[in-house]
XYZ file of C-alpha atoms in Angstrom:
86
model
C 133.014 106.562 78.300
C 132.611 105.756 81.984
C 136.150 106.303 83.236
C 136.748 109.756 81.671
C 133.289 110.893 82.837
C 133.731 109.634 86.392
C 137.244 111.039 86.665
C 136.358 114.485 85.386
C 133.155 114.561 87.442
C 134.978 113.629 90.640
C 137.883 116.060 90.145
C 135.581 118.948 89.218
C 133.234 118.149 92.149
C 136.148 118.282 94.614
C 137.549 121.458 93.002
C 134.157 123.223 93.051
C 133.571 122.221 96.659
C 136.965 123.644 97.673
C 136.169 126.884 95.852
C 132.802 127.092 97.579
C 134.384 126.810 100.996
C 136.788 129.650 100.178
C 133.711 131.915 100.112
C 131.636 130.227 102.809
C 133.546 129.285 105.945
C 130.804 127.056 107.376
C 131.546 123.446 108.286
C 129.207 121.919 105.698
C 127.370 122.901 102.528
C 123.584 122.907 102.290
C 121.694 120.291 100.291
C 121.015 122.827 97.521
C 124.701 123.772 97.287
C 125.730 120.104 97.120
C 123.071 119.516 94.456
C 124.308 122.487 92.414
C 127.948 121.449 92.667
C 127.022 117.899 91.735
C 124.958 119.065 88.785
C 127.678 121.336 87.471
C 130.435 118.746 87.863
C 128.255 116.125 86.165
C 127.695 118.519 83.248
C 131.444 119.098 82.933
C 132.124 115.372 82.957
C 129.472 114.659 80.338
C 130.615 117.556 78.124
C 134.125 116.160 78.120
C 133.253 112.468 77.692
C 130.279 112.589 75.307
C 132.406 113.145 72.174
C 134.395 110.016 73.086
C 131.167 108.014 73.361
C 130.097 109.234 69.907
C 133.452 108.154 68.466
C 133.242 104.782 70.170
C 129.737 104.187 68.810
C 130.709 105.215 65.268
C 133.759 102.953 65.341
C 131.683 100.036 66.633
C 129.052 100.527 63.929
C 131.363 100.838 60.929
C 131.450 97.711 58.822
C 128.000 96.577 59.899
C 125.184 96.424 57.304
C 124.358 99.962 56.213
C 127.480 101.470 57.789
C 130.551 101.429 55.512
C 134.088 101.650 56.878
C 134.861 105.367 56.959
C 137.498 105.697 59.690
C 141.139 104.685 60.021
C 141.118 104.738 63.818
C 140.075 106.742 66.830
C 141.875 109.978 65.962
C 140.642 109.907 62.356
C 137.069 109.332 63.574
C 137.335 112.142 66.127
C 138.624 114.594 63.470
C 135.953 113.606 60.937
C 133.150 113.868 63.500
C 134.421 117.286 64.640
C 134.542 118.547 61.060
C 131.143 117.129 60.041
C 129.112 117.528 63.204
C 130.918 120.201 65.177
């Protein structure tokens, strides 16, 4: 959960900042631009990592009372979740 999110967030933040400075040649970005870039990069990181957190939680819960074993591993869980929940 944490490592994919942080990696994607950091890479997308740096990429978006570079793209911004292609259009604005100033030496620094305003607070609102930095906030917007941070918000967008955080959304990208969460969008990419959230499905992995769902899979991790489902795998951790299987076999506990009220949660039968339904998955044969990470890939199987990811495929079943994608089919059932989109």
